[in-house]
mmCIF file of C-alpha atoms in Angstrom:
data_model
loop_
_atom_site.group_PDB
_atom_site.id
_atom_site.type_symbol
_atom_site.label_atom_id
_atom_site.label_comp_id
_atom_site.label_asym_id
_atom_site.label_seq_id
_atom_site.Cartn_x
_atom_site.Cartn_y
_atom_site.Cartn_z
ATOM 1 C CA THR M 258 39.945 18.602 -78.984
ATOM 2 C CA ASP M 259 40.011 20.756 -82.263
ATOM 3 C CA PRO M 260 42.190 18.298 -84.138
ATOM 4 C CA GLY M 261 39.987 15.485 -83.120
ATOM 5 C CA MET M 262 41.889 14.262 -80.050
ATOM 6 C CA LEU M 263 39.883 12.947 -76.989
ATOM 7 C CA ASP M 264 40.578 14.415 -73.798
ATOM 8 C CA ILE M 265 40.233 13.818 -69.946
ATOM 9 C CA ALA M 266 40.016 17.449 -68.746
ATOM 10 C CA GLY M 267 41.906 18.469 -65.638
ATOM 11 C CA GLN M 268 40.679 20.814 -63.006
ATOM 12 C CA GLU M 269 42.263 23.785 -64.738
ATOM 13 C CA TRP M 270 39.210 23.737 -67.108
ATOM 14 C CA THR M 271 35.980 24.952 -65.775
ATOM 15 C CA ARG M 272 32.506 23.354 -66.269
ATOM 16 C CA ALA M 273 31.481 26.099 -68.510
ATOM 17 C CA GLU M 274 34.756 25.906 -70.548
ATOM 18 C CA VAL M 275 34.174 22.273 -71.244
ATOM 19 C CA GLY M 276 30.532 22.359 -71.791
ATOM 20 C CA ALA M 277 29.063 19.831 -74.275
ATOM 21 C CA ASN M 278 32.325 19.398 -76.155
ATOM 22 C CA ALA M 279 32.076 15.839 -77.213
ATOM 23 C CA GLY M 280 35.991 15.617 -77.328
ATOM 24 C CA VAL M 281 36.203 15.776 -73.560
ATOM 25 C CA VAL M 282 35.290 12.219 -72.525
ATOM 26 C CA ALA M 283 36.133 12.353 -68.851
ATOM 27 C CA TRP M 284 37.252 14.464 -66.013
ATOM 28 C CA ALA M 285 40.499 14.227 -63.800
ATOM 29 C CA THR M 286 40.535 14.912 -60.152
ATOM 30 C CA PHE M 287 43.929 15.006 -58.314
ATOM 31 C CA ASP M 288 47.361 13.558 -59.114
ATOM 32 C CA GLU M 289 48.927 11.436 -56.518
ATOM 33 C CA CYS M 290 46.521 12.472 -53.679
ATOM 34 C CA ASP M 291 47.409 9.226 -51.893
ATOM 35 C CA MET M 292 50.713 10.656 -51.309
ATOM 36 C CA GLY M 293 49.472 14.112 -50.331
ATOM 37 C CA LEU M 294 50.348 15.666 -53.594
ATOM 38 C CA GLY M 295 47.767 17.527 -55.824
ATOM 39 C CA CYS M 296 45.544 17.656 -52.719
ATOM 40 C CA SER M 297 46.527 19.292 -49.548
ATOM 41 C CA GLY M 298 45.371 17.563 -46.409
ATOM 42 C CA SER M 299 47.588 17.067 -43.431
ATOM 43 C CA ASN M 300 46.901 13.462 -43.276
ATOM 44 C CA THR M 301 45.612 10.535 -45.459
ATOM 45 C CA GLN M 302 41.962 11.032 -44.156
ATOM 46 C CA GLU M 303 41.855 14.658 -45.067
ATOM 47 C CA ASN M 304 43.395 13.947 -48.323
ATOM 48 C CA LEU M 305 40.671 11.228 -49.060
ATOM 49 C CA GLN M 306 38.061 13.715 -47.890
ATOM 50 C CA GLN M 307 39.280 16.266 -50.360
ATOM 51 C CA MET M 308 39.111 13.629 -53.078
ATOM 52 C CA THR M 309 35.623 12.754 -52.244
ATOM 53 C CA ASN M 310 34.579 16.263 -52.062
ATOM 54 C CA LEU M 311 35.838 16.957 -55.629
ATOM 55 C CA VAL M 312 34.171 13.970 -56.972
ATOM 56 C CA GLU M 313 30.918 15.000 -55.504
ATOM 57 C CA LYS M 314 31.243 18.251 -57.016
ATOM 58 C CA ILE M 315 32.043 16.894 -60.470
ATOM 59 C CA ARG M 316 29.084 14.442 -60.127
ATOM 60 C CA ALA M 317 26.730 17.140 -59.503
ATOM 61 C CA TYR M 318 27.467 18.463 -63.008
ATOM 62 C CA GLY M 319 25.329 15.717 -64.325
ATOM 63 C CA ASP M 320 27.037 15.284 -67.582
ATOM 64 C CA GLY M 321 27.641 11.614 -67.389
ATOM 65 C CA ARG M 322 31.460 11.906 -67.818
ATOM 66 C CA PRO M 323 33.445 9.262 -65.828
ATOM 67 C CA ILE M 324 35.898 10.643 -63.234
ATOM 68 C CA ASN M 325 39.448 9.579 -63.026
ATOM 69 C CA ALA M 326 42.346 9.940 -60.639
ATOM 70 C CA ASN M 327 46.001 9.263 -60.815
ATOM 71 C CA TYR M 328 47.681 7.417 -57.710
ATOM 72 C CA SER M 329 51.219 6.378 -56.881
ATOM 73 C CA LYS M 330 52.906 4.970 -53.757
ATOM 74 C CA GLY M 331 49.790 4.396 -51.851
ATOM 75 C CA ILE M 332 49.258 1.062 -53.652
ATOM 76 C CA LEU M 333 52.560 -0.198 -51.787
ATOM 77 C CA GLY M 334 50.845 -1.053 -48.582
ATOM 78 C CA THR M 335 53.377 0.962 -46.452
ATOM 79 C CA TRP M 336 52.898 4.503 -44.847
ATOM 80 C CA TRP M 337 51.301 6.299 -47.867
ATOM 81 C CA ALA M 338 47.434 6.250 -47.680
ATOM 82 C CA SER M 339 47.526 3.780 -44.801
ATOM 83 C CA GLY M 340 44.263 2.207 -44.629
ATOM 84 C CA THR M 341 42.484 4.326 -47.066
ATOM 85 C CA MET M 342 43.754 3.033 -50.686
ATOM 86 C CA ASP M 343 40.566 1.162 -51.079
ATOM 87 C CA ASP M 344 38.499 4.127 -50.526
ATOM 88 C CA PHE M 345 40.725 6.195 -52.826
ATOM 89 C CA LEU M 346 39.982 3.599 -55.667
ATOM 90 C CA ALA M 347 36.278 3.356 -54.879
ATOM 91 C CA ALA M 348 35.958 7.233 -54.914
ATOM 92 C CA VAL M 349 36.456 7.502 -58.768
ATOM 93 C CA ASP M 350 35.183 5.626 -61.829
ATOM 94 C CA PHE M 351 38.750 4.686 -63.298
ATOM 95 C CA ALA M 352 42.170 5.196 -62.016
ATOM 96 C CA SER M 353 45.790 5.128 -63.099
ATOM 97 C CA VAL M 354 49.079 4.538 -61.235
ATOM 98 C CA ASP M 355 52.523 6.041 -61.613
ATOM 99 C CA ASN M 356 55.539 4.592 -60.274
ATOM 100 C CA TYR M 357 58.744 4.746 -62.539
ATOM 101 C CA ALA M 358 60.575 1.572 -61.437
ATOM 102 C CA TYR M 359 62.924 1.422 -64.596
ATOM 103 C CA THR M 360 64.180 4.916 -64.202
ATOM 104 C CA SER M 361 64.010 6.050 -60.428
ATOM 105 C CA PRO M 362 66.196 4.043 -58.146
ATOM 106 C CA PRO M 363 64.278 5.495 -55.072
ATOM 107 C CA VAL M 364 61.109 4.056 -56.478
ATOM 108 C CA GLY M 365 62.896 0.667 -56.529
ATOM 109 C CA ASP M 366 63.675 1.096 -52.790
ATOM 110 C CA ALA M 367 60.096 1.953 -52.079
ATOM 111 C CA PHE M 368 58.941 -1.265 -53.914
ATOM 112 C CA ARG M 369 61.345 -3.346 -51.668
ATOM 113 C CA ALA M 370 59.901 -1.870 -48.575
ATOM 114 C CA SER M 371 56.404 -3.010 -49.637
ATOM 115 C CA PRO M 372 55.306 -6.156 -47.682
ATOM 116 C CA ALA M 373 53.791 -7.274 -51.124
ATOM 117 C CA TRP M 374 57.004 -7.098 -53.143
ATOM 118 C CA PRO M 375 58.451 -10.482 -53.951
ATOM 119 C CA GLU M 376 61.646 -11.075 -51.960
ATOM 120 C CA GLY M 377 64.744 -10.664 -53.996
ATOM 121 C CA ALA M 378 62.947 -9.457 -57.156
ATOM 122 C CA ASN M 379 64.652 -6.478 -59.162
ATOM 123 C CA PRO M 380 62.261 -3.528 -59.431
ATOM 124 C CA ALA M 381 63.950 -2.270 -62.554
ATOM 125 C CA VAL M 382 62.234 -4.718 -64.877
ATOM 126 C CA SER M 383 59.073 -4.447 -67.004
ATOM 127 C CA ALA M 384 57.295 -7.019 -64.745
ATOM 128 C CA ALA M 385 57.277 -4.323 -62.050
ATOM 129 C CA TYR M 386 54.740 -2.444 -64.011
ATOM 130 C CA GLY M 387 52.303 -5.453 -64.237
ATOM 131 C CA TRP M 388 52.802 -5.912 -60.452
ATOM 132 C CA GLN M 389 51.456 -2.345 -60.024
ATOM 133 C CA ILE M 390 48.236 -3.233 -61.689
ATOM 134 C CA ASP M 391 48.043 -6.359 -59.438
ATOM 135 C CA ARG M 392 48.351 -3.912 -56.475
ATOM 136 C CA MET M 393 45.628 -1.559 -57.803
ATOM 137 C CA ARG M 394 43.251 -4.639 -58.274
ATOM 138 C CA SER M 395 44.194 -5.976 -54.588
ATOM 139 C CA PHE M 396 42.430 -2.871 -53.280
ATOM 140 C CA GLN M 397 39.233 -3.456 -55.076
ATOM 141 C CA ALA M 398 36.369 -5.436 -53.524
ATOM 142 C CA THR M 399 36.078 -7.208 -56.790
ATOM 143 C CA PRO M 400 39.390 -6.927 -58.714
ATOM 144 C CA GLY M 401 38.910 -5.129 -61.856
ATOM 145 C CA GLU M 402 35.442 -3.988 -61.078
ATOM 146 C CA LYS M 403 36.654 -0.462 -62.210
ATOM 147 C CA PRO M 404 39.311 -0.098 -65.055
ATOM 148 C CA ASN M 405 42.884 0.393 -63.939
ATOM 149 C CA TRP M 406 45.443 2.226 -65.993
ATOM 150 C CA LEU M 407 49.059 2.293 -65.883
ATOM 151 C CA PHE M 408 51.588 5.170 -66.540
ATOM 152 C CA VAL M 409 55.023 4.310 -68.372
ATOM 153 C CA GLU M 410 57.687 6.737 -68.719
ATOM 154 C CA SER M 411 59.145 7.716 -72.171
ATOM 155 C CA ALA M 412 62.546 8.944 -71.051
ATOM 156 C CA ARG M 413 63.683 10.178 -67.730
ATOM 157 C CA PRO M 414 60.725 11.589 -66.010
ATOM 158 C CA TYR M 415 61.983 14.936 -64.299
ATOM 159 C CA LEU M 416 64.095 12.948 -61.848
ATOM 160 C CA GLY M 417 66.673 14.730 -59.760
ATOM 161 C CA GLU M 418 68.689 11.833 -58.251
ATOM 162 C CA SER M 419 72.156 11.546 -59.546
ATOM 163 C CA ASN M 420 71.681 7.805 -60.501
ATOM 164 C CA ALA M 421 68.382 8.209 -62.414
ATOM 165 C CA ARG M 422 68.162 6.356 -65.591
ATOM 166 C CA THR M 423 66.440 6.801 -69.006
ATOM 167 C CA ILE M 424 63.994 4.255 -70.225
ATOM 168 C CA THR M 425 64.752 2.438 -73.575
ATOM 169 C CA PRO M 426 62.016 1.922 -76.201
ATOM 170 C CA GLU M 427 62.271 -1.789 -75.584
ATOM 171 C CA GLN M 428 61.836 -1.478 -71.826
ATOM 172 C CA MET M 429 58.940 0.840 -72.373
ATOM 173 C CA GLU M 430 57.172 -1.595 -74.693
ATOM 174 C CA GLY M 431 57.772 -4.325 -72.054
ATOM 175 C CA ALA M 432 56.452 -2.462 -69.448
ATOM 176 C CA MET M 433 53.334 -1.604 -71.320
ATOM 177 C CA TRP M 434 52.586 -5.207 -72.249
ATOM 178 C CA SER M 435 53.337 -6.416 -68.718
ATOM 179 C CA GLY M 436 50.545 -3.973 -67.605
ATOM 180 C CA ILE M 437 48.320 -5.316 -70.201
ATOM 181 C CA ILE M 438 48.948 -8.990 -69.249
ATOM 182 C CA HIS M 439 48.053 -8.092 -65.666
ATOM 183 C CA GLU M 440 44.692 -6.535 -66.746
ATOM 184 C CA ALA M 441 45.558 -2.873 -67.393
ATOM 185 C CA ARG M 442 42.658 -1.419 -69.349
ATOM 186 C CA GLY M 443 44.774 1.702 -70.507
ATOM 187 C CA ILE M 444 48.159 2.945 -70.844
ATOM 188 C CA SER M 445 49.206 6.577 -70.137
ATOM 189 C CA ILE M 446 52.635 7.710 -71.224
ATOM 190 C CA PHE M 447 54.585 10.379 -69.203
ATOM 191 C CA GLN M 448 56.623 12.206 -71.693
ATOM 192 C CA HIS M 449 58.069 15.117 -69.751
ATOM 193 C CA ASN M 450 61.918 14.501 -69.620
ATOM 194 C CA ASN M 451 65.133 16.079 -68.080
ATOM 195 C CA ASP M 452 67.582 13.855 -69.896
ATOM 196 C CA PRO M 453 69.709 16.336 -71.861
ATOM 197 C CA ALA M 454 70.059 13.939 -74.762
ATOM 198 C CA TYR M 455 66.213 14.544 -75.611
ATOM 199 C CA GLY M 456 64.007 17.644 -75.252
ATOM 200 C CA ASN M 457 61.406 18.258 -72.601
ATOM 201 C CA TYR M 458 58.643 16.312 -74.554
ATOM 202 C CA SER M 459 60.156 12.993 -74.984
ATOM 203 C CA LEU M 460 57.597 11.583 -77.523
ATOM 204 C CA VAL M 461 58.346 14.732 -79.858
ATOM 205 C CA ASP M 462 61.835 16.020 -79.284
ATOM 206 C CA ILE M 463 63.615 12.775 -79.853
ATOM 207 C CA PRO M 464 65.700 11.075 -82.783
ATOM 208 C CA ASP M 465 63.710 9.325 -85.529
ATOM 209 C CA ASP M 466 64.674 5.951 -84.699
ATOM 210 C CA ARG M 467 63.632 6.124 -80.990
ATOM 211 C CA ARG M 468 60.361 7.777 -82.161
ATOM 212 C CA ALA M 469 59.694 5.112 -84.679
ATOM 213 C CA LYS M 470 60.191 2.245 -82.196
ATOM 214 C CA ILE M 471 57.749 3.815 -79.729
ATOM 215 C CA LYS M 472 55.340 4.398 -82.439
ATOM 216 C CA ALA M 473 55.551 0.661 -83.447
ATOM 217 C CA ALA M 474 55.059 -0.366 -80.107
ATOM 218 C CA LEU M 475 51.998 1.573 -79.639
ATOM 219 C CA ALA M 476 50.610 0.609 -83.108
ATOM 220 C CA GLY M 477 51.140 -3.091 -82.114
ATOM 221 C CA ILE M 478 48.946 -2.487 -79.004
ATOM 222 C CA GLN M 479 46.311 -0.596 -81.053
ATOM 223 C CA ALA M 480 46.090 -3.350 -83.657
ATOM 224 C CA LEU M 481 45.334 -5.657 -81.026
ATOM 225 C CA ALA M 482 42.515 -3.667 -79.223
ATOM 226 C CA PRO M 483 39.687 -5.833 -80.589
ATOM 227 C CA VAL M 484 41.150 -8.703 -78.761
ATOM 228 C CA LEU M 485 42.437 -6.851 -75.659
ATOM 229 C CA ASN M 486 39.117 -5.200 -75.055
ATOM 230 C CA THR M 487 37.566 -8.784 -74.496
ATOM 231 C CA GLN M 488 37.177 -10.452 -71.106
ATOM 232 C CA SER M 489 40.137 -12.598 -70.100
ATOM 233 C CA TYR M 490 39.871 -16.297 -69.320
ATOM 234 C CA GLU M 491 41.104 -17.718 -66.012
ATOM 235 C CA TRP M 492 43.879 -20.240 -66.985
ATOM 236 C CA ASN M 493 47.211 -21.059 -65.643
ATOM 237 C CA ALA M 494 49.623 -21.314 -68.496
ATOM 238 C CA GLY M 495 52.026 -23.520 -66.360
ATOM 239 C CA ALA M 496 55.253 -21.765 -67.532
ATOM 240 C CA ALA M 497 57.540 -20.951 -64.373
ATOM 241 C CA GLY M 498 58.688 -17.506 -64.188
ATOM 242 C CA THR M 499 56.223 -16.267 -66.985
ATOM 243 C CA ASP M 500 53.286 -13.828 -66.825
ATOM 244 C CA THR M 501 50.253 -14.760 -69.056
ATOM 245 C CA THR M 502 46.656 -13.939 -69.894
ATOM 246 C CA LEU M 503 44.318 -15.806 -72.253
ATOM 247 C CA LYS M 504 41.773 -14.090 -74.484
ATOM 248 C CA ALA M 505 39.788 -15.175 -77.538
ATOM 249 C CA LYS M 506 38.291 -13.350 -80.636
ATOM 250 C CA VAL M 507 36.240 -14.840 -83.376
ATOM 251 C CA GLY M 508 37.036 -18.262 -82.229
ATOM 252 C CA ARG M 509 40.826 -17.706 -82.073
ATOM 253 C CA PRO M 510 42.435 -18.238 -78.756
ATOM 254 C CA TYR M 511 45.322 -15.564 -78.061
ATOM 255 C CA LEU M 512 47.951 -16.265 -75.206
ATOM 256 C CA PHE M 513 49.984 -13.028 -74.134
ATOM 257 C CA ALA M 514 53.116 -13.840 -72.239
ATOM 258 C CA SER M 515 55.997 -11.830 -70.724
ATOM 259 C CA THR M 516 58.788 -12.436 -68.282
ATOM 260 C CA GLY M 517 57.605 -12.384 -64.879
ATOM 261 C CA LEU M 518 59.228 -11.034 -61.532
ATOM 262 C CA ASN M 519 62.082 -13.234 -60.617
ATOM 263 C CA GLY M 520 61.539 -15.042 -63.868
ATOM 264 C CA ALA M 521 64.529 -16.361 -65.828
ATOM 265 C CA THR M 522 65.168 -15.671 -69.390
ATOM 266 C CA GLY M 523 65.491 -18.512 -71.761
ATOM 267 C CA SER M 524 63.029 -21.115 -73.057
ATOM 268 C CA ASN M 525 59.502 -21.530 -71.801
ATOM 269 C CA THR M 526 56.866 -24.238 -72.543
ATOM 270 C CA PHE M 527 53.264 -23.693 -72.702
ATOM 271 C CA PRO M 528 50.490 -26.229 -72.783
ATOM 272 C CA LEU M 529 47.438 -25.407 -74.966
ATOM 273 C CA PRO M 530 44.304 -24.587 -72.934
ATOM 274 C CA ALA M 531 42.079 -27.550 -71.967
ATOM 275 C CA GLY M 532 39.684 -28.071 -74.904
ATOM 276 C CA ILE M 533 41.766 -26.387 -77.522
ATOM 277 C CA THR M 534 43.538 -28.261 -80.184
ATOM 278 C CA GLY M 535 46.002 -27.176 -82.906
ATOM 279 C CA ASN M 536 49.190 -27.898 -84.574
ATOM 280 C CA LYS M 537 50.797 -24.498 -84.730
ATOM 281 C CA VAL M 538 50.898 -21.126 -83.197
ATOM 282 C CA GLU M 539 51.432 -17.725 -85.011
ATOM 283 C CA VAL M 540 53.645 -15.288 -83.046
ATOM 284 C CA VAL M 541 51.842 -12.072 -83.628
ATOM 285 C CA GLY M 542 53.936 -9.253 -85.215
ATOM 286 C CA GLU M 543 57.083 -11.483 -85.369
ATOM 287 C CA GLY M 544 56.605 -13.181 -88.690
ATOM 288 C CA ARG M 545 57.005 -16.691 -87.459
ATOM 289 C CA THR M 546 55.072 -19.792 -86.393
ATOM 290 C CA ILE M 547 55.913 -22.424 -83.752
ATOM 291 C CA GLN M 548 54.893 -26.121 -84.064
ATOM 292 C CA VAL M 549 52.697 -27.614 -81.464
ATOM 293 C CA THR M 550 53.832 -31.088 -80.159
ATOM 294 C CA GLU M 551 51.786 -33.223 -77.832
ATOM 295 C CA GLY M 552 49.733 -30.286 -76.904
ATOM 296 C CA LYS M 553 52.714 -27.976 -75.952
ATOM 297 C CA PHE M 554 54.872 -25.314 -77.561
ATOM 298 C CA THR M 555 58.037 -23.860 -76.589
ATOM 299 C CA ASP M 556 59.580 -20.382 -77.069
ATOM 300 C CA SER M 557 62.542 -18.259 -76.166
ATOM 301 C CA PHE M 558 62.367 -14.996 -73.750
ATOM 302 C CA ALA M 559 65.572 -13.278 -74.508
ATOM 303 C CA SER M 560 65.451 -10.587 -71.941
ATOM 304 C CA GLU M 561 63.430 -9.367 -68.831
ATOM 305 C CA TYR M 562 61.354 -7.099 -71.018
ATOM 306 C CA THR M 563 60.603 -9.872 -73.678
ATOM 307 C CA HIS M 564 56.865 -10.506 -74.392
ATOM 308 C CA HIS M 565 55.164 -12.677 -77.239
ATOM 309 C CA ILE M 566 51.631 -12.921 -78.313
ATOM 310 C CA TYR M 567 50.621 -16.283 -79.530
ATOM 311 C CA LYS M 568 47.668 -16.841 -81.753
ATOM 312 C CA ILE M 569 46.500 -20.380 -81.600
ATOM 313 C CA THR M 570 45.470 -22.030 -84.938
ATOM 314 C CA ILE M 571 42.510 -24.377 -84.289
#
């Protein structure tokens, strides 16, 4: 916190050490307790009890800081956290999820084993990250009643399997935007890495061109924070194979779109939302505009990680 960074304090920090430090904005509990990691129960009920006990301990501090947990494969609806994932999410004020679908083939296999996974879909795509947010929301009595965050890897996240992969900056950007389009309220980046091409900290010990691409992607998200932090509108954009969300700020509609699971690359046509008229849309951050014809506009999605942000001129 000394250089002005905000911090979610882990359990290695005591209440006395944190004190009234305004830079500490929340408390973290366990990491992946839904899988029996971080906590130490012999079954999911004991893991959940350890989680609730820790939350009660932190609540007793009375300092008003929200409480966070990170979860993982419990969202899949298979054998992890069987029957308890809703309780794990309810225990804390906000939660994140980490399943590195781009880089870990075993994660892909775990996704395919989930009864909620779309048949035939490839897990190693950006849309798999938005799907994880959908799964988090599915365990909430009112989806999104508590914020859901998404972890995205920035290289090869300490994976030991021989066929592990390293994420590209383009895939990383696509994964983050897929999460946002599916209502993620925060993005966390896992930067520990064992790809020998980069250092252990893969946001720092990397070539300048890779760092510049990642910084640009994050800057693009931060620049749109005033829009992203508004409530989404419920609206079907009508473009097959494309995930979308609609927001508005200062009277300007924004349509966020990315390639969905089982979605094909190529052109997609979007109708304007009902009641909104305009003759062109600005493609934010890309330096181009698209003409609206008969209440619709068409754009191209070149790859599975392609995303576009459309600002509709009224």
